[in-house]
Short mmCIF file of C-alpha atoms in Angstrom, two decimals:
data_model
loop_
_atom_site.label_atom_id
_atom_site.label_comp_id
_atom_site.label_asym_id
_atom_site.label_seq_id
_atom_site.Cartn_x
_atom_site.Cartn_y
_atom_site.Cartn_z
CA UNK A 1 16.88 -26.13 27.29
CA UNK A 2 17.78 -24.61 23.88
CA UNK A 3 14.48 -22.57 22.71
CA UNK A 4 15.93 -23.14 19.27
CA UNK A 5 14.63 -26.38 17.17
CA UNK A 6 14.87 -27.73 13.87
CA UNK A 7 10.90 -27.26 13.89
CA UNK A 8 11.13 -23.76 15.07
CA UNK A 9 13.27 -22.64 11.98
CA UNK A 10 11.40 -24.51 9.42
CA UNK A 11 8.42 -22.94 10.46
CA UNK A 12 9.44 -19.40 10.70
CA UNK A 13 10.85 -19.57 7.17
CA UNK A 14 7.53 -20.16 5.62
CA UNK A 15 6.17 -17.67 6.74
CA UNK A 16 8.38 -15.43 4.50
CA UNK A 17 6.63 -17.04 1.73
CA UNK A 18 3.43 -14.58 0.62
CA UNK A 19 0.28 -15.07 -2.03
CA UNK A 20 -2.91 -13.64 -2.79
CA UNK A 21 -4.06 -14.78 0.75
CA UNK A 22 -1.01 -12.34 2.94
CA UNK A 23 -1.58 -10.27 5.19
CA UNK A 24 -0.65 -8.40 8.06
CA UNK A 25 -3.03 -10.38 10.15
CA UNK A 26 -2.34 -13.75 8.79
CA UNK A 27 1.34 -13.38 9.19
CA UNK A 28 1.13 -12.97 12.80
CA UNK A 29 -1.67 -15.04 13.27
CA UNK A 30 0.87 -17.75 11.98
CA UNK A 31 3.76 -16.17 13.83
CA UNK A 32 2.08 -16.97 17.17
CA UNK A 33 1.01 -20.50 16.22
CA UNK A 34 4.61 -21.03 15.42
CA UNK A 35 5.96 -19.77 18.75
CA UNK A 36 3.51 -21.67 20.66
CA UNK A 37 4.36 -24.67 18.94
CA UNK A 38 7.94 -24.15 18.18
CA UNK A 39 9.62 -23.25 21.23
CA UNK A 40 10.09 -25.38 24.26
CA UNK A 41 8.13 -24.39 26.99
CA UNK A 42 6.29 -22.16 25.45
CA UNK A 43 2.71 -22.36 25.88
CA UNK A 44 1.17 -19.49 23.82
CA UNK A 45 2.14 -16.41 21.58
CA UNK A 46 1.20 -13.20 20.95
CA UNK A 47 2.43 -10.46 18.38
CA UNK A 48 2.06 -6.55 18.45
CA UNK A 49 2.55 -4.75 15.43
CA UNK A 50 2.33 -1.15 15.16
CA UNK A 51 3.33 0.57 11.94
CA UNK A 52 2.57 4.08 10.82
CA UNK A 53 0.31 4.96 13.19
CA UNK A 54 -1.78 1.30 12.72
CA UNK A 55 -1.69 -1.30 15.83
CA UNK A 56 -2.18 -4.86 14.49
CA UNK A 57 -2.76 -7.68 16.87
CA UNK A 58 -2.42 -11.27 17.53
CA UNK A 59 -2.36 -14.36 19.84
CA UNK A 60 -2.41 -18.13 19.56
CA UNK A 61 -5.51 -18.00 22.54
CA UNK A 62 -8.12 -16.50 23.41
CA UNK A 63 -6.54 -16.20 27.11
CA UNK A 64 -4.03 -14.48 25.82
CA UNK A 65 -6.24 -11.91 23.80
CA UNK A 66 -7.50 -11.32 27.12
CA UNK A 67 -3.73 -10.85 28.69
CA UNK A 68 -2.83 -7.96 26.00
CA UNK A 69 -6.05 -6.30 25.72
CA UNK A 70 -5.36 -6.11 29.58
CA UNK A 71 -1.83 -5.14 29.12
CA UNK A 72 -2.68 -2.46 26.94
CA UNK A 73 -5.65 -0.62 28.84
CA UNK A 74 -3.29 -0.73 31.57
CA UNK A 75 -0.23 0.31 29.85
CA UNK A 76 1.74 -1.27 31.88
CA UNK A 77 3.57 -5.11 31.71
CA UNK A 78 6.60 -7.10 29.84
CA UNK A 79 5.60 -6.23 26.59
CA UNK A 80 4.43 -2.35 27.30
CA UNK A 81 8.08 -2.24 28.61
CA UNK A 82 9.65 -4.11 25.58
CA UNK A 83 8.14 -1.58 23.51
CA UNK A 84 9.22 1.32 25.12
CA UNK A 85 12.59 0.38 26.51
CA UNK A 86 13.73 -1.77 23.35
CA UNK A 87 14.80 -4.14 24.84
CA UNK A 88 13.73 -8.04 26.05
CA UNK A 89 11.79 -8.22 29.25
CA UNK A 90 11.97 -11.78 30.91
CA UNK A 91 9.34 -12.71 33.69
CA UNK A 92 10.54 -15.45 35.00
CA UNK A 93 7.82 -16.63 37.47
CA UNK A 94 4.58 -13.44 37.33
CA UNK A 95 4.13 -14.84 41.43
CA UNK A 96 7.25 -12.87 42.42
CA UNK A 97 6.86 -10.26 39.72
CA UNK A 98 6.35 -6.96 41.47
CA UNK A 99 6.80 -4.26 39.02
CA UNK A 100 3.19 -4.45 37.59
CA UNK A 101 0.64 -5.78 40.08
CA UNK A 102 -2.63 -5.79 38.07
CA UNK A 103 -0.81 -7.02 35.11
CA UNK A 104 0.26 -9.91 36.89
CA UNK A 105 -2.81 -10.44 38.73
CA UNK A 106 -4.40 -10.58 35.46
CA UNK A 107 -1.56 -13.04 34.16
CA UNK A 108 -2.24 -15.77 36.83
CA UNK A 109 -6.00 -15.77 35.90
CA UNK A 110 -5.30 -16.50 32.11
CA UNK A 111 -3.02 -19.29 33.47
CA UNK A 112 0.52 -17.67 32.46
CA UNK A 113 3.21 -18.39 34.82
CA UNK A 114 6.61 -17.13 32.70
CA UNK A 115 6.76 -14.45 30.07
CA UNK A 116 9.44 -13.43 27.90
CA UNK A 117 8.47 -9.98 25.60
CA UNK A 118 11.02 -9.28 22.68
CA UNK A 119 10.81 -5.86 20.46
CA UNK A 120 11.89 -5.78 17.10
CA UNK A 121 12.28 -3.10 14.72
CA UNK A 122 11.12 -4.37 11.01
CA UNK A 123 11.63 -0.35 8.56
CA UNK A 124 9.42 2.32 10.09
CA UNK A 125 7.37 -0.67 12.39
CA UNK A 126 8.14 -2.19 15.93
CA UNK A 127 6.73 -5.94 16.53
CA UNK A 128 6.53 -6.97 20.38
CA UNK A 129 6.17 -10.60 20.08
CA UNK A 130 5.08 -12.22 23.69
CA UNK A 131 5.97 -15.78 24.88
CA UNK A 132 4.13 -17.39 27.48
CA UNK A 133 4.78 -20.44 29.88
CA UNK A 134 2.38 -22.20 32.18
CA UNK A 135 5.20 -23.10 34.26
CA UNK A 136 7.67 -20.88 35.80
CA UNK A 137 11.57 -20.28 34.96
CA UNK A 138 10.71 -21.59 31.64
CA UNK A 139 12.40 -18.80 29.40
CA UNK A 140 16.34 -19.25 30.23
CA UNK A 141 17.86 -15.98 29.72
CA UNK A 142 21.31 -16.95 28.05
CA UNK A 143 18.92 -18.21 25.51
CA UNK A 144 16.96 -14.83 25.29
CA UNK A 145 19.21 -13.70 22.46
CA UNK A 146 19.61 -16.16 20.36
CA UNK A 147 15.88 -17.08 19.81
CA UNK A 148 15.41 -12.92 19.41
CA UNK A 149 18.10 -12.95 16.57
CA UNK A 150 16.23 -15.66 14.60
CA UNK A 151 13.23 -14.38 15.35
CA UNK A 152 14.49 -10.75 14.12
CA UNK A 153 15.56 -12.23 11.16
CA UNK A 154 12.87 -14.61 10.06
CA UNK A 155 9.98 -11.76 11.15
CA UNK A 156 12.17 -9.05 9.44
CA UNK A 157 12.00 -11.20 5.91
CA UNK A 158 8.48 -12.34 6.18
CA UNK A 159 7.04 -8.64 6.94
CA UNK A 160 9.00 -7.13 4.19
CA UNK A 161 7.78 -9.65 1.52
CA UNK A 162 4.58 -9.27 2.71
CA UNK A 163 5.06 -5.11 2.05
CA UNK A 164 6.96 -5.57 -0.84
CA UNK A 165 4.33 -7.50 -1.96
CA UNK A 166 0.99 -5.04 -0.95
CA UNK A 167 2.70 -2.66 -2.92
CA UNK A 168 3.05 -4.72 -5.98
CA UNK A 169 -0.79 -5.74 -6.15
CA UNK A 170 -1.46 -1.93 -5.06
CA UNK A 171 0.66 -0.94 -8.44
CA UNK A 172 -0.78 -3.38 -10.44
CA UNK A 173 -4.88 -2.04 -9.08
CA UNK A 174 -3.87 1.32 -9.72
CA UNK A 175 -2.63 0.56 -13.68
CA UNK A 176 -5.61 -1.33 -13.58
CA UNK A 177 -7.28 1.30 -12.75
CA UNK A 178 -5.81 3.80 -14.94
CA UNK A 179 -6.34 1.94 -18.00
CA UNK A 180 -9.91 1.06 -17.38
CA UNK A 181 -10.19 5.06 -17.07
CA UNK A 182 -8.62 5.93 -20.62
CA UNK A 183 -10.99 3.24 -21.78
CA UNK A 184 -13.77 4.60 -20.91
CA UNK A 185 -12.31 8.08 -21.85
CA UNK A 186 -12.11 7.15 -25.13
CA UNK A 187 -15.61 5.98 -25.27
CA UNK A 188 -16.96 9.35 -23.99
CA UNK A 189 -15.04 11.27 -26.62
CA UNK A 190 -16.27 8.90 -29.46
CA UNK A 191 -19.51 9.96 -28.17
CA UNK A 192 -19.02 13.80 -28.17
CA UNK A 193 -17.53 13.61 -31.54
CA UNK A 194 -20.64 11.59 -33.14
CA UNK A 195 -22.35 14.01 -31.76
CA UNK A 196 -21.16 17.40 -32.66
CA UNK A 197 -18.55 16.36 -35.34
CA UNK A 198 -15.67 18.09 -33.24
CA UNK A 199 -11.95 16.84 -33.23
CA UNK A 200 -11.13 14.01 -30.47
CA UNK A 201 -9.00 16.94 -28.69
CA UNK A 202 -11.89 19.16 -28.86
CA UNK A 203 -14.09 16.23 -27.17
CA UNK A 204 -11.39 15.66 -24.73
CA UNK A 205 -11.41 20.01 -24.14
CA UNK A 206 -15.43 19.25 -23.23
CA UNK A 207 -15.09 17.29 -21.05
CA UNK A 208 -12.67 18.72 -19.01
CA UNK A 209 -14.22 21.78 -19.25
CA UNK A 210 -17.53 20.18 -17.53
CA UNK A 211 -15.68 18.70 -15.32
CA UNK A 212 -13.75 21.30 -13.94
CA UNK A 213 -17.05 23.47 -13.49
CA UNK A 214 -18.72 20.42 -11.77
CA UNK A 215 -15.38 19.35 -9.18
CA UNK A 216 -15.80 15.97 -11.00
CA UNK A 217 -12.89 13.79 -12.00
CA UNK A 218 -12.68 13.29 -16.25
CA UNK A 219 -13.12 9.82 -15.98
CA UNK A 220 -16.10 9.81 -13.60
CA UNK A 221 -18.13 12.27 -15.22
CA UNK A 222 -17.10 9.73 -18.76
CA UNK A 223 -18.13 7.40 -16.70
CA UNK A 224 -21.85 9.12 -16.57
CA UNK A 225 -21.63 9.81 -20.42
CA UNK A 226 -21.10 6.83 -21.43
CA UNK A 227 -23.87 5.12 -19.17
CA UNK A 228 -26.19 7.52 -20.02
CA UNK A 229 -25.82 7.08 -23.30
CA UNK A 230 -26.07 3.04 -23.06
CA UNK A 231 -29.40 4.05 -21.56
CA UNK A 232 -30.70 6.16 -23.89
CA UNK A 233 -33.30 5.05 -26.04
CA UNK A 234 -31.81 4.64 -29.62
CA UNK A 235 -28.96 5.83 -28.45
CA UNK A 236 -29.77 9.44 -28.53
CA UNK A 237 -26.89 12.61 -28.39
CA UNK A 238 -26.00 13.10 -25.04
CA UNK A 239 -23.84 15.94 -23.95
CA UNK A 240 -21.64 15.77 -20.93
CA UNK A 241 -23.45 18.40 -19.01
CA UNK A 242 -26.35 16.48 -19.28
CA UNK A 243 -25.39 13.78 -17.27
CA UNK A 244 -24.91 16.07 -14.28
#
């Protein structure tokens, strides 16, 4: 039976669509719906990410939360080997699997009869996605690479607009950020100047001077200034080494 539907690659081009809701988590959460639901035969899904030193997982079942945190203690199983070998592991019935024992002991208790474990390599992070069958021989391997290419090609869009994206909003926070900081900056110098009728670069010169002695950032300790002087009764003079 073809793994390959219509259904299949509808569904794993939306994913590659990303708003304020992406992330990491939701893009496998949906990857592993779609495989479960997408795939003939398939029964369940479940999606390893690690990137950068980060592990990111998820599973269309609970069983099969079960099956990886299992897989993983023991470091041993179809997708362990995916990982490390790079290439697709098929299990075609886990009853005449010998090569991991307690894997496949665990396997049969979470109901999985067939697995098929596929690595890809999406930049500087490898996903192991995980199919799973209830049935054995369910996973034909002349159809092994075709499903991995879509798969590699769909996941590989869908992770990188999801990047491409986190960087964007992280970008935009930071200028967001940044600005916020001159503005309140510029508020701490207007004070300084009131106060002691010195140039804007001489108030600027304070309060990096105060700063500097104090291992505070400039627009923290403006920060302080400013609130301090919102406080103040009447709006009193308040220096910047005041407020530390």
């Amino acid at each position: 039976m073809d793994m390959m539907t219509p259904v299949l690659a509808r569904d794993l081009a939306a994913l590659g669509r990303v708003s304020e809701e992406t992330s990491s988590e939701s893009v496998l959460c949906g990857l592993t719906a779609t495989l479960a639901g997408g795939v003939p035969g398939c029964a369940g899904g479940s999606a390893e990410l690690w990137r950068e030193e980060r592990l990111v997982v998820s599973a269309s079942h609970s069983e099969l939360v079960v099956l990886v945190d299992s897989e993983s203690g023991l470091g041993r199983g179809p997708c362990a080997e995916a990982r490390s070998t790079g290439r697709h592991v098929v299990v075609q019935d886990v009853l005449r699997e010998t090569r991991w024992p307690d894997y496949t002991a665990m396997a049969v208790r979470c109901g999985v009869r067939s697995v098929l474990a596929m690595p890809i390599t999406v930049e500087r992070a490898v996903l192991v996605l995980g199919l799973y069958g209830v049935r054995p021989g369910v996973f034909a391997t002349r159809n092994v690479t075709p499903l991995a290419e879509m798969l590699a090609e769909q996941v590989t869009v869908a992770l990188a607009n999801m990047w491409d994206y986190d960087e964007v909003r992280t970008d935009a926070a930071q200028m967001q950020e940044a600005l916020a900081g001159r503005a309140v900056i510029d508020q701490a110098k207007g004070i300084i100047m009131k106060s002691s009728g010195c140039s804007a670069e001489e108030a600027f010169d304070e309060l990096r001077r105060v700063s500097q002695h104090h291992q505070v950032k400039v627009a923290d300790l403006a920060r302080l200034l400013v609130d301090e002087h919102q406080r103040s009764r009447g709006g009193r003079s308040v220096r910047p080494d005041q407020v530390l």
